[in-house]
Coordinates of C-alpha atoms in Angstrom, one line a residue:
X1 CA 206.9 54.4 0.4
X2 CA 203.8 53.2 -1.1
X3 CA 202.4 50.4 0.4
X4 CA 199.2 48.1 -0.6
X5 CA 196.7 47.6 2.7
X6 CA 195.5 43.7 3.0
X7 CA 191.7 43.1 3.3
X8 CA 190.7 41.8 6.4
X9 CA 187.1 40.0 7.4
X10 CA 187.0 38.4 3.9
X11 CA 186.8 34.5 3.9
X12 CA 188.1 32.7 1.1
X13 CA 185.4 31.1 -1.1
X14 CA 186.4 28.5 -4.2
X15 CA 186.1 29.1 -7.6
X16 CA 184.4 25.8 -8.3
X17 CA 181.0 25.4 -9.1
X18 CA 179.1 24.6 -6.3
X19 CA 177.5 21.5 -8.1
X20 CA 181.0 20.1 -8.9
X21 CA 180.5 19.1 -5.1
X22 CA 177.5 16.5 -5.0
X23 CA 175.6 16.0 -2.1
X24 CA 176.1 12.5 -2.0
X25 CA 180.2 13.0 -2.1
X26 CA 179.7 15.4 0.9
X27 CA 177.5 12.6 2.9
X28 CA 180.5 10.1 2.0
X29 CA 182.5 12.4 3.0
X30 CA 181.0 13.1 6.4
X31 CA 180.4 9.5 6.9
X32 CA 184.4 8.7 5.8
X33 CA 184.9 11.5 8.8
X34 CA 183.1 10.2 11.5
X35 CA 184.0 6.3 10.7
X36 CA 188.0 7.4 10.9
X37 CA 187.9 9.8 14.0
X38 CA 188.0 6.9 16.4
X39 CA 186.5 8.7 19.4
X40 CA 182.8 9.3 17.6
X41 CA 182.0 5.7 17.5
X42 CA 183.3 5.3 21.1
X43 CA 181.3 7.9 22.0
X44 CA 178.2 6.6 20.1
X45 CA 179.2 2.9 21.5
X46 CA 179.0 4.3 25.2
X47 CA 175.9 6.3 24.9
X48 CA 174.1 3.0 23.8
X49 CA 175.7 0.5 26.3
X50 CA 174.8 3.4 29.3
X51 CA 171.4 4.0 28.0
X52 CA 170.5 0.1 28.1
X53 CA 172.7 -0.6 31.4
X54 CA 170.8 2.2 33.3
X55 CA 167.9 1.6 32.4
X56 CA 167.7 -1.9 33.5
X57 CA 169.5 -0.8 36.9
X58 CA 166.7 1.3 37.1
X59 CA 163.7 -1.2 36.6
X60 CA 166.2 -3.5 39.4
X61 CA 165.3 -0.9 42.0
X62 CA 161.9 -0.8 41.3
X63 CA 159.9 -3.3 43.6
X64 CA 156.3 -3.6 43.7
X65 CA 154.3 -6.4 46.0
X66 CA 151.3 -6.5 43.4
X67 CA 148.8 -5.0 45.8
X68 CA 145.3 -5.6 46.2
X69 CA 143.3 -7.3 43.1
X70 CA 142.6 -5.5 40.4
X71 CA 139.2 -4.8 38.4
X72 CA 139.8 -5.4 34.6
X73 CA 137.7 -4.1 32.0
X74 CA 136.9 -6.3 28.7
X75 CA 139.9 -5.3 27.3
X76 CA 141.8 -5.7 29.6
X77 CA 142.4 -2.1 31.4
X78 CA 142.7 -2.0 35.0
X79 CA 139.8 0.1 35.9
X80 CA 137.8 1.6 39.1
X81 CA 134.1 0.7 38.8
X82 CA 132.4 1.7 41.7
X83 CA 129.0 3.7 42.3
X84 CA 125.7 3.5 43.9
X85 CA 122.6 2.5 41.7
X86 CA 118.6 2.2 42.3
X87 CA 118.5 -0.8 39.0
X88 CA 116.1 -3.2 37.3
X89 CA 117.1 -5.6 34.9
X90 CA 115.7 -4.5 30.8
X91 CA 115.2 -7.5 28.9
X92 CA 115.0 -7.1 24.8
X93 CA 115.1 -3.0 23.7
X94 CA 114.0 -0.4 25.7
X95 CA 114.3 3.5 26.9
X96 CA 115.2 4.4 30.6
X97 CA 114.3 8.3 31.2
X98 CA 115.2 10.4 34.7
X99 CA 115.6 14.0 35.6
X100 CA 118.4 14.6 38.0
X101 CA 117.1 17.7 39.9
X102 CA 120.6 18.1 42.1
X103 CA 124.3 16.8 43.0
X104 CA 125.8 17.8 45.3
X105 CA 128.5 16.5 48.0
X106 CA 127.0 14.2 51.0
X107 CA 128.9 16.2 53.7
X108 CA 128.2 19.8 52.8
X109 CA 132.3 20.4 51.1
X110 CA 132.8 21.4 47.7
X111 CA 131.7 18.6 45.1
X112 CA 134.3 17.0 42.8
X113 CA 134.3 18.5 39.4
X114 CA 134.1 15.2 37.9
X115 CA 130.9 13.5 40.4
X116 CA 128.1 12.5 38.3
X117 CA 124.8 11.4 38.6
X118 CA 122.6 9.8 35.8
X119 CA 121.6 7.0 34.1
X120 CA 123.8 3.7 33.2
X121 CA 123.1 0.8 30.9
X122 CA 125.4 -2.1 32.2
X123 CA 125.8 -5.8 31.0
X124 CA 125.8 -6.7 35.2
X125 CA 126.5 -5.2 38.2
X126 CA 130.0 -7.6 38.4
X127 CA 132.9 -4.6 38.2
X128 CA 134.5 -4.2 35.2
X129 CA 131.7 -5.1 32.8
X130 CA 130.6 -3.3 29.7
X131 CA 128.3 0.2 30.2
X132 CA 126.8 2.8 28.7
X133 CA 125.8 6.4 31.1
X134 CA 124.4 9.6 30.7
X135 CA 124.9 11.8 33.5
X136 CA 125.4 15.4 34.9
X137 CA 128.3 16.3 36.4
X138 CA 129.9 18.5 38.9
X139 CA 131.6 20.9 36.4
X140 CA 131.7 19.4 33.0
X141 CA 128.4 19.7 32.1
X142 CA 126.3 16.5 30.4
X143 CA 128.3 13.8 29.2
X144 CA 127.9 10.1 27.9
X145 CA 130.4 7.6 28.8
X146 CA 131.2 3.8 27.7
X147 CA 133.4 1.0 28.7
X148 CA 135.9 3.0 30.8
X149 CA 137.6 5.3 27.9
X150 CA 135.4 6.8 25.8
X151 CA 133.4 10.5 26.5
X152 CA 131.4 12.7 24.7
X153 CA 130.3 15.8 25.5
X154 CA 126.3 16.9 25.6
X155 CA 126.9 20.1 26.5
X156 CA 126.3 22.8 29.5
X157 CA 123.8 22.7 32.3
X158 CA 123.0 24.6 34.9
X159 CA 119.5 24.0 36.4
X160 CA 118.1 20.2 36.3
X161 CA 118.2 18.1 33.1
X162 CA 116.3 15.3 31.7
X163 CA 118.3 12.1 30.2
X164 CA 117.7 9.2 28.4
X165 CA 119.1 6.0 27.0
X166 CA 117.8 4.1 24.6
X167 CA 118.8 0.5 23.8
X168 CA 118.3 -1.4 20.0
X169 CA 120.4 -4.7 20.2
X170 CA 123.6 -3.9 21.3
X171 CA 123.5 0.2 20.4
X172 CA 122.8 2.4 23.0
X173 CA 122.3 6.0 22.4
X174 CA 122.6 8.8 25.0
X175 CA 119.9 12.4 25.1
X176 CA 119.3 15.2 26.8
X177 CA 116.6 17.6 27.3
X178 CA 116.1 20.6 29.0
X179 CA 112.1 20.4 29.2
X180 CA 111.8 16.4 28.3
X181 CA 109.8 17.1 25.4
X182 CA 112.9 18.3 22.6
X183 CA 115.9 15.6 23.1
X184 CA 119.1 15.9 21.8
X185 CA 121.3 13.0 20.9
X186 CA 124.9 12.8 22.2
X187 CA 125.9 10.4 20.9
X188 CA 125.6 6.5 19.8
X189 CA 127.6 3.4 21.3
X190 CA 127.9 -0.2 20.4
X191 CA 128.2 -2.2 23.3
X192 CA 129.8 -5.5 21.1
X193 CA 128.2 -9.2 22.6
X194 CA 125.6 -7.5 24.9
X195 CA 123.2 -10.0 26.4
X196 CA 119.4 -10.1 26.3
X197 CA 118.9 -8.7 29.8
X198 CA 121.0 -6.2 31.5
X199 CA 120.9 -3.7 34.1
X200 CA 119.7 -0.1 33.9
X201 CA 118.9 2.3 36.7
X202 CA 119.7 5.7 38.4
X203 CA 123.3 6.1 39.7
X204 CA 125.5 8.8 41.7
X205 CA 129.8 8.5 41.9
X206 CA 132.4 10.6 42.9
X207 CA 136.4 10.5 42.3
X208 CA 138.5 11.1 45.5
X209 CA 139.5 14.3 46.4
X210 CA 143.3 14.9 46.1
X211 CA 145.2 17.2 47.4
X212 CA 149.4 18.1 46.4
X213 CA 151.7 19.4 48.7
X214 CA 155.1 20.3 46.5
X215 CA 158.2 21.7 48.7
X216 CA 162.1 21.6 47.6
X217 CA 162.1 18.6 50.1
X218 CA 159.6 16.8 47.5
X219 CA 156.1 16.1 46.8
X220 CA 153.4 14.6 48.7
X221 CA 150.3 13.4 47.5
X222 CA 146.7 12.8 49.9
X223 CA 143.4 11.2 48.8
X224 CA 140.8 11.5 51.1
X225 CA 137.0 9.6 50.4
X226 CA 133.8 11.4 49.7
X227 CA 130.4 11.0 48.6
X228 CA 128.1 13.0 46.5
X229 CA 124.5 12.9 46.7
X230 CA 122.0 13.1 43.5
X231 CA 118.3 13.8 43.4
X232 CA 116.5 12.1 40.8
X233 CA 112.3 12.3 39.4
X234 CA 110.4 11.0 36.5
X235 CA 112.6 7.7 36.9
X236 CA 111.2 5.1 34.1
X237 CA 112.0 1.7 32.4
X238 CA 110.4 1.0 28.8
X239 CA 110.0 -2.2 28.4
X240 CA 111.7 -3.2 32.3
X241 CA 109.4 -6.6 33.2
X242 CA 105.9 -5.9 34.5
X243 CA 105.7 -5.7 38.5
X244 CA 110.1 -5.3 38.5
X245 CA 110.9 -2.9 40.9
X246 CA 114.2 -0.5 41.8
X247 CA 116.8 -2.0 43.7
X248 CA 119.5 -0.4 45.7
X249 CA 123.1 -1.7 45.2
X250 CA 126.6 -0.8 45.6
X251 CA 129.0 -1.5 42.6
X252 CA 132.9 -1.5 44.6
X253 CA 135.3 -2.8 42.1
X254 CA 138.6 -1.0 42.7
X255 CA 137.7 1.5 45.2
X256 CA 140.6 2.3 47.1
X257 CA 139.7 1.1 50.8
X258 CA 140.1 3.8 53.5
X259 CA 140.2 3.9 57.2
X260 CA 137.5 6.7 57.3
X261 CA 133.8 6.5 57.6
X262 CA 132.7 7.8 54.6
X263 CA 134.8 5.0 52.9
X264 CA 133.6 2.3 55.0
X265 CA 129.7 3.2 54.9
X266 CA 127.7 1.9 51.9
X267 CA 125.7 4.2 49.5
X268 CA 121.9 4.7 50.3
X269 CA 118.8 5.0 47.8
X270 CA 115.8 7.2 49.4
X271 CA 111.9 7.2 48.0
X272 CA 109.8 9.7 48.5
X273 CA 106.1 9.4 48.5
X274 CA 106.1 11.8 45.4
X275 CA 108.7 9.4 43.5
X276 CA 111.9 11.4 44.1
X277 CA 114.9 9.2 44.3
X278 CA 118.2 10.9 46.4
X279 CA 120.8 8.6 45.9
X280 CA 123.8 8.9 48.1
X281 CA 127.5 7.0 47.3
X282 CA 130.7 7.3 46.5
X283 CA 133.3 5.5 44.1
X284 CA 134.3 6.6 40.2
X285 CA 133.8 4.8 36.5
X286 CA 137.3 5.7 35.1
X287 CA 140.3 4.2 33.9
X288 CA 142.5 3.6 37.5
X289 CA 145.4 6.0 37.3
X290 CA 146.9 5.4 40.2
X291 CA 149.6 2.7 39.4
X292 CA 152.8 2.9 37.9
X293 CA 153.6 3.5 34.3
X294 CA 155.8 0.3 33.6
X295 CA 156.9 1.7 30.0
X296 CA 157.9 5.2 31.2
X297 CA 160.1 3.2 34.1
X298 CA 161.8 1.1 31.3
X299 CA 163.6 3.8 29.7
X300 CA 165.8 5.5 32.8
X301 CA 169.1 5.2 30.5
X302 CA 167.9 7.8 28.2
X303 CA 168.3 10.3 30.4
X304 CA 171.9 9.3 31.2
X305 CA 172.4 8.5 27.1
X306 CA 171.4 12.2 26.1
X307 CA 175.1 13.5 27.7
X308 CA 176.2 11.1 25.4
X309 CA 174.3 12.5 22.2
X310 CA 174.9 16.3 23.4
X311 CA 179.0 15.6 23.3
X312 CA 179.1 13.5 20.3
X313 CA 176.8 15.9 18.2
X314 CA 178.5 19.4 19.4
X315 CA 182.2 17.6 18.7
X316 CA 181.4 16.5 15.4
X317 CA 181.4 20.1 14.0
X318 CA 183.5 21.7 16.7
X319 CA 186.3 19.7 16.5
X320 CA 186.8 20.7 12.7
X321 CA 186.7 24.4 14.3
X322 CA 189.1 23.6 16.6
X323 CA 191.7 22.6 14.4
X324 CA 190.7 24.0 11.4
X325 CA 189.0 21.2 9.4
X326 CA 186.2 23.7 8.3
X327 CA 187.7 26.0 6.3
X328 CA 189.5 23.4 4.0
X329 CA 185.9 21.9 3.8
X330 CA 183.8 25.3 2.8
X331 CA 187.2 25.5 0.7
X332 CA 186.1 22.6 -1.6
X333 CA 182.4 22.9 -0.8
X334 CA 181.3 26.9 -0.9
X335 CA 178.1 25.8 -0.7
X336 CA 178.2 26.3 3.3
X337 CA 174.5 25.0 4.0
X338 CA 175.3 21.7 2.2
X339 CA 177.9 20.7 3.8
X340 CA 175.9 21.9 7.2
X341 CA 172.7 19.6 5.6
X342 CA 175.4 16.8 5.0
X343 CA 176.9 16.7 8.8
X344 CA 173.0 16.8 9.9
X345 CA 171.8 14.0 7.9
X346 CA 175.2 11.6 8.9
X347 CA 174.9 12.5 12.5
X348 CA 171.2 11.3 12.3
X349 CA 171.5 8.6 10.2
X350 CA 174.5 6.8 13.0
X351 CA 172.7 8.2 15.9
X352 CA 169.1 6.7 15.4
X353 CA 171.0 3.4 13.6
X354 CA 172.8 3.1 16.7
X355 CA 170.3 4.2 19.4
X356 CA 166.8 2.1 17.9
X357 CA 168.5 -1.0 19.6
X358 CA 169.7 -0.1 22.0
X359 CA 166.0 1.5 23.4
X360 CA 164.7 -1.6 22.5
X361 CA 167.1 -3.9 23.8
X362 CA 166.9 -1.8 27.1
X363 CA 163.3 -2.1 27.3
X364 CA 163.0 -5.5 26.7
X365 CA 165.5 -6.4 29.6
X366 CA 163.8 -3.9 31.8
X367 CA 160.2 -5.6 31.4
X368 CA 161.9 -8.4 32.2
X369 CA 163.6 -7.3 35.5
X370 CA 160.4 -5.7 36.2
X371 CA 157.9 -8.5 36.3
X372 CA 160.7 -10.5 38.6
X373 CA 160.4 -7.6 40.6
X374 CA 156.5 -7.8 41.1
X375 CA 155.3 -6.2 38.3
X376 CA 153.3 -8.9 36.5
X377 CA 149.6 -9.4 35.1
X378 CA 146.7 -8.3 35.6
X379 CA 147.9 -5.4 37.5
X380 CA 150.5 -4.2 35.6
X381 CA 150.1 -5.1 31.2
X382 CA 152.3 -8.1 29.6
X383 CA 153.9 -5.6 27.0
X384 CA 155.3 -6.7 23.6
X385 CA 157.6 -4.5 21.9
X386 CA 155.9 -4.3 18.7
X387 CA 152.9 -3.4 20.4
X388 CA 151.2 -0.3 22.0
X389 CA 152.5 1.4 24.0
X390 CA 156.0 0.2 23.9
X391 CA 156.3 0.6 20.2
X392 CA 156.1 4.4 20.3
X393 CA 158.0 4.6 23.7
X394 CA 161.1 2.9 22.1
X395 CA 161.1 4.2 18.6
X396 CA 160.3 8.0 20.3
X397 CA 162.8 7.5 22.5
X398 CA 165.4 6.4 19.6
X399 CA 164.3 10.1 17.8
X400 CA 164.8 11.7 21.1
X401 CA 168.6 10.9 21.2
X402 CA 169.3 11.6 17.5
X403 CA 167.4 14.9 17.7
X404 CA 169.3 15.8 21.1
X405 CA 172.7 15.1 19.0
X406 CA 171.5 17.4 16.1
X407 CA 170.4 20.1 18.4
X408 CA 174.0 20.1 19.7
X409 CA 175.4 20.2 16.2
X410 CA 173.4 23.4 15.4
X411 CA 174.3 24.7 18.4
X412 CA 178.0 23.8 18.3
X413 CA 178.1 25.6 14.6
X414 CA 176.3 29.0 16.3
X415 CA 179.1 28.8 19.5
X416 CA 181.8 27.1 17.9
X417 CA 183.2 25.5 20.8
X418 CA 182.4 22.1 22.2
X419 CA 182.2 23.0 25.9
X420 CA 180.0 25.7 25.5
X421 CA 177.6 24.0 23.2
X422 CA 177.7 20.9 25.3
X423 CA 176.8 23.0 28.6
X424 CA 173.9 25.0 26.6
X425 CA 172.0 21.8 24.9
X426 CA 172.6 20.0 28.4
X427 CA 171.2 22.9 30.8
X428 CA 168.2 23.2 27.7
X429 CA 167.1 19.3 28.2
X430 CA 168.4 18.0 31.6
X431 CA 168.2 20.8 33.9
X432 CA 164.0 21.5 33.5
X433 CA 163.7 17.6 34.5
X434 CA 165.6 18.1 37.5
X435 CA 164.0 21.1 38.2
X436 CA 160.3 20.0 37.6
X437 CA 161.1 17.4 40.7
X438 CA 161.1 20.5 43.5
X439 CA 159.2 23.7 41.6
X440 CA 155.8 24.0 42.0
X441 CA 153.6 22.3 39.8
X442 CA 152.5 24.8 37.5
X443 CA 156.1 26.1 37.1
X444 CA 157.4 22.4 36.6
X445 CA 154.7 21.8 33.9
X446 CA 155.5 25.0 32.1
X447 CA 159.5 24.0 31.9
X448 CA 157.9 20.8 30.5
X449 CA 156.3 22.4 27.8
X450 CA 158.5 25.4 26.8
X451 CA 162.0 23.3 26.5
X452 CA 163.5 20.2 25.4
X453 CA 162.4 18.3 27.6
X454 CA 159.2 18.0 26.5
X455 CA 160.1 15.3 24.4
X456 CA 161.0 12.7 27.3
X457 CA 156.7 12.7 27.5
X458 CA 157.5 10.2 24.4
X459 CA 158.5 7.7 27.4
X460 CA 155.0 8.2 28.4
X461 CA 152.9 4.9 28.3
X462 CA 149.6 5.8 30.6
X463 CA 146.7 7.7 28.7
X464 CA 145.5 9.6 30.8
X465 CA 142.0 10.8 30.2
X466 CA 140.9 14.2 29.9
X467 CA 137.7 13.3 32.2
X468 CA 139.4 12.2 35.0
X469 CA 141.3 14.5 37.9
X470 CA 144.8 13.7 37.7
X471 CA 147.6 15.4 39.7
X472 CA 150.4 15.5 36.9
X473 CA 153.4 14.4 39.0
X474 CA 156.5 14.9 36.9
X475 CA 158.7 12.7 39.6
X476 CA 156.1 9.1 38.9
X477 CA 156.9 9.9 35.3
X478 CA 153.7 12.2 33.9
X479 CA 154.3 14.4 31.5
X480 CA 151.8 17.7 30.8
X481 CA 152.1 17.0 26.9
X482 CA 150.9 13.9 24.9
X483 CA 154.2 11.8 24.3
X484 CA 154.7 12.8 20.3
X485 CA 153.7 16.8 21.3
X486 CA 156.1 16.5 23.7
X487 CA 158.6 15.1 20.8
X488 CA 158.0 18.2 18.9
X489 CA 158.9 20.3 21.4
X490 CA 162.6 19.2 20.8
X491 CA 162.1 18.7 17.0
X492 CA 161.0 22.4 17.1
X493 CA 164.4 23.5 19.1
X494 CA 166.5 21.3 16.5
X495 CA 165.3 23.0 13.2
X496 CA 165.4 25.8 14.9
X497 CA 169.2 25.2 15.6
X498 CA 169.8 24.2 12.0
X499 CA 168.6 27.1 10.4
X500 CA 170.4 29.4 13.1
X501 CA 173.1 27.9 12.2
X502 CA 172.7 28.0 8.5
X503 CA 172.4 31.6 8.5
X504 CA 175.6 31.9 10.9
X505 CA 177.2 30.0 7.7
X506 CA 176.1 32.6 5.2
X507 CA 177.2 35.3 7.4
X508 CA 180.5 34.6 9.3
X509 CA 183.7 33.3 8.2
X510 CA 185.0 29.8 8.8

């Protein structure tokens, strides 16, 4: 008895021509599918109403008194402006020229990598007020600063340096020299609506030194006072008035106060008979980083709103798996990736539609429970959605959902089941956040770059400055990447998912 033996591992594939299928009939087509499978827009209808309930529990158990008053620069950022200065006032143009011969820190520790000693060209000694500096630092080399948040490298030192500002209206330019014959310029500034007279002088800072303590039992965080000491020569004031002579002063604005002796005693200015100046204080010129990011606390829900997206993106591919949807799909449509490009684009399309207002609607009512909770001008920024940072905290945070949902479709097309898609693309971006909370820090801020959830750094809505110290604390909502890096992270894991999955198409039956 003959008999004939049946193929096996062969998947069916139509006849048609692959273009009989349009791509805009399969996107109608996906769309008619997730519009009539009831639970998708449930699912889509919860993860919004979570995302903008939690996150406006959250900003309710958030309480702040206000704290101490706040210094302000011009535009408004709260800002530490403290240091110790030997000044004259400059009226009209003029140069100011010093060689800092030494810094080091007043009570024989290690010195700050970010203390300073230099020059400074400031509109007044009132904190807050518009500057220009030049100064050497503990391990950064020369830089020039201005007004708080802008630095420019001059370049390596390691001996004493000469520096120099120069002012021409309101443009200040920064030098330095090695032998105070050959200057280079750093760079120039314009210091908008500077008056006739200002200040310029000699000055010496230094940040706090903090230490981090991280255990499973949590994180704690100590800032102790210190002062650095810098020796100054050749100290002199083109076109200073005739007769004017150096003044000591202490600038304090936003100093944290302490209960030590170093950060009650003021700074000190010594004169040698041979003109060298050794100026000892404490204090920083920075942005202050030490309150809390109010955007990054508006936008708790997210978190709860990505289980959401992770279910509702794995389901929408693996329930047509489950009861075998798919193969009468790639039965009309043999052009596998389409129909795959199809699902991608619908799921993003509802997801992002759906999850813009709801970020937005969530932050707004969260700003609002905040500042009845404390959180009000000038310590904490008015913020307008449409405006900086909010505006990239609520749309990011929109992109962040509907990427989470595609990364669980691609995954949910590799696994092809929803349970074990939605535990993989849940342990990928929840676990490293609740993980980064107990690891050590340089473990935590390597989860926070290498997965997913990098891209909750999009919450972010503190700049924090590469020259100032800042202990990254993952738990008060710091992030080691920039917030749209951080984004990419998770675009990055998505396509990658996508064209996984495309391939597993090509490859494997339905």
């Amino acid at each position: 008895m003959t008999t004939t033996p049946t193929p096996t591992g062969t998947s069916y594939r139509s006849q048609l021509h692959p273009a009989k299928a349009g791509f805009g009939r399969l996107l109608l087509a996906e769309w008619t599918k997730f519009r009539t499978v009831r639970a998708w827009p449930l699912v889509l209808a919860l993860a919004a109403a979570v995302t903008v309930a939690v996150s406006q529990l959250g900003a309710a158990g958030s309480v702040t008194s206000g704290g101490p008053a706040v210094t302000l620069a011009p535009d408004g950022t709260v800002v530490t402006d403290g240091f110790h200065t030997a000044h004259r006032t400059l009226t009209g143009d003029g140069t100011v020229t010093v060689r800092v011969t030494g810094l080091k820190s007043a009570d024989g520790g290690e010195l700050e990598p970010w203390a300073k000693a230099g020059l400074i060209l400031k509109e007044s000694l009132k904190p807050g007020s518009p500057y220009a500096a030049v100064m050497a630092t503990g391990d950064h080399g020369v830089r020039m600063q201005w007004d708080f948040t802008h630095d420019t490298s001059g370049g390596a030192t390691d001996g004493p340096v000469w520096l120099r500002l120069t002012r021409g209206g309101d443009r200040v330019t920064g030098y330095m020299s090695h032998d105070g014959r050959d200057w280079t310029a750093i760079e120039a500034v314009r210091l908008a609506g500077l008056p006739d007279t200002v200040q310029v002088g000699a000055f010496v800072a230094t940040p706090m030194h903090q230490v981090v303590q991280r255990s499973f039992g949590g994180t704690s965080q100590t800032a102790g006072g210190g002062e650095a000491t810098g020796t100054f020569d050749h100290l002199t004031a083109e076109g200073a008035p005739a007769g004017a002579r150096w003044a000591s002063a202490d600038v304090s604005g936003g100093i944290p106060s302490g209960p030590t002796a170093a950060d009650a005693r003021p700074g000190t200015t010594h004169v040698s008979a041979s003109g060298t100046y050794t100026l000892t204080g404490r204090g920083d010129i920075a942005p202050d980083l030490t309150r809390g990011d109010t955007v990054q606390m508006s936008f708790q829900g997210v978190f709860v709103g990505v289980l959401f997206m992770v279910a509702l993106g794995a389901l929408f591919v693996t329930s047509e798996y489950k009861r075998g949807l798919l193969r009468t799909t790639f039965t009309a449509t043999p052009a596998r990736t389409k129909v795959l490009a199809a699902k991608a684009l619908v799921l993003s399309a509802v997801t992002f539609a759906v999850a813009l207002p709801a970020t937005a609607l969530g932050f707004t009512l969260a700003q609002s429970t905040l500042r009845d909770n404390g959180f009000t001008p000038p310590a904490f920024p008015d913020l307008s959605l449409l405006a900086e940072p909010a505006l990239h905290a609520v749309v990011g945070s929109a992109l962040l959902l509907t990427l989470v949902a595609v990364l669980a479709l691609g995954t949910g097309v590799l696994l092809r089941t929803g349970a074990g898609a939605i535990a993989i693309v849940a342990v990928l971006v929840i676990l490293p956040q609740i993980l980064s909370l107990a690891l050590p820090l340089p473990v935590a801020h390597w989860l926070l770059r290498a997965t997913p959830a990098a891209a909750f750094a999009i919450e972010q809505g503190v700049t924090y400055p590469r020259f100032v110290d800042h202990n990254c604390i993952p738990g008060s909502g710091c992030y080691p990447l920039a917030p749209w890096h951080g984004l990419a992270v998770l675009a990055a894991y998505a396509l990658a998912a996508l064209l996984l999955a495309a391939w597993s198409l090509r490859r494997r039956d339905a």
